[in-house]
């Protein structure tokens, strides 16, 4: 409850929404660091303050990069702290703050709703309260389904309590796209497991679609069922309009499907005779599919990532850069941003003045925002990679991969994170926080408040290219 009070105080302060969001994340990371630094949190009853801060940041930013093994280094208490942090980070801290405000009968002030609109990527201020409750219900429903389906997946002679614990932790980690795992080699021993390769990627995909898409799909399904029912409601007569997928849902679903299918095929072709060679055909397909899905922001792995070829690294970096979808538990620049930038480039090549997708025109301010996110993300990636190559004795591809894994809040690693210097760890932590909150949000928080002007300067053309 102290966390709730701190966050509500920040929300009602003079800070702008972007600044409130960053300060809220930092406040919870500091609390998480304090809890993980306590002797109760580790098996050895000792951890450096830097490693505790790194773990808290990784969990809160749902990244999954680790400097100490989660399953063997931390006690049950420490793992519980990590589980809470990844929920707060995955769904958004302010989501829980707003939820507790609602159930305590306090409601949401307009300033709270503006902050939540930024967190959830929703444009409708009036629906924020209902959306928050809906998000929490959807989250815990899918996590509960994941727990049930994962219960019998685990190998070995495990007790009921241990199976349940593994299922709860990994279902939450998968849905929140965190990638934190209780096994030292992630899911490598389950590379050919049908159950794990069905459930974990399924949770990752669902969590990465975005809650706006969930709501749209459920509403379309509900209206379609009512239209077929003989007991139609008054608003669903035979002549009423067909349920329609929003442009957001179309972009997200089509792009997600294309990235998963093409990513699986390319990864399979690149690693068929290399990392995947010891596996049977089913294992090869499962491994390629799993890596294609998890690279989008989850961070689990069923193959040894440190043994991949450079072309495979570049493929995963590309997938990590795009990431999940807006309003989801994942990171990256987001699928819609990638599609809008690609559509803007295509429109420019065709000599068009407007960006059009699925027979809809994208407003110019949204195109500008997408380009800004794309450019700022590339800039942050370049700076992080450069700093890692300066401070660490690693190859360029390893530094680039690690930096993008942090920026995309993924958690995949070439194996260099464990050996990072203190400076390198702080670089990764700053990159993880930037990636989770959003590069554009960070810039808006730092930038001065803009003033609306009522005049325009005359145009003048410059030579480009």
PDB file of C-alpha atoms in Angstrom, residues 125-134:
ATOM      1  CA  UNK A 125     -10.306   9.064 -21.322  1.00  0.00           C
ATOM      2  CA  UNK A 126     -13.871   8.223 -20.321  1.00  0.00           C
ATOM      3  CA  UNK A 127     -13.320   4.469 -20.670  1.00  0.00           C
ATOM      4  CA  UNK A 128     -10.050   4.255 -18.715  1.00  0.00           C
ATOM      5  CA  UNK A 129     -11.645   2.953 -15.499  1.00  0.00           C
ATOM      6  CA  UNK A 130     -13.472   0.112 -17.247  1.00  0.00           C
ATOM      7  CA  UNK A 131     -10.415  -0.694 -19.357  1.00  0.00           C
ATOM      8  CA  UNK A 132      -8.189  -1.079 -16.284  1.00  0.00           C
ATOM      9  CA  UNK A 133     -10.504  -3.652 -14.709  1.00  0.00           C
ATOM     10  CA  UNK A 134     -10.791  -5.408 -18.069  1.00  0.00           C
TER      11      UNK A 134
END
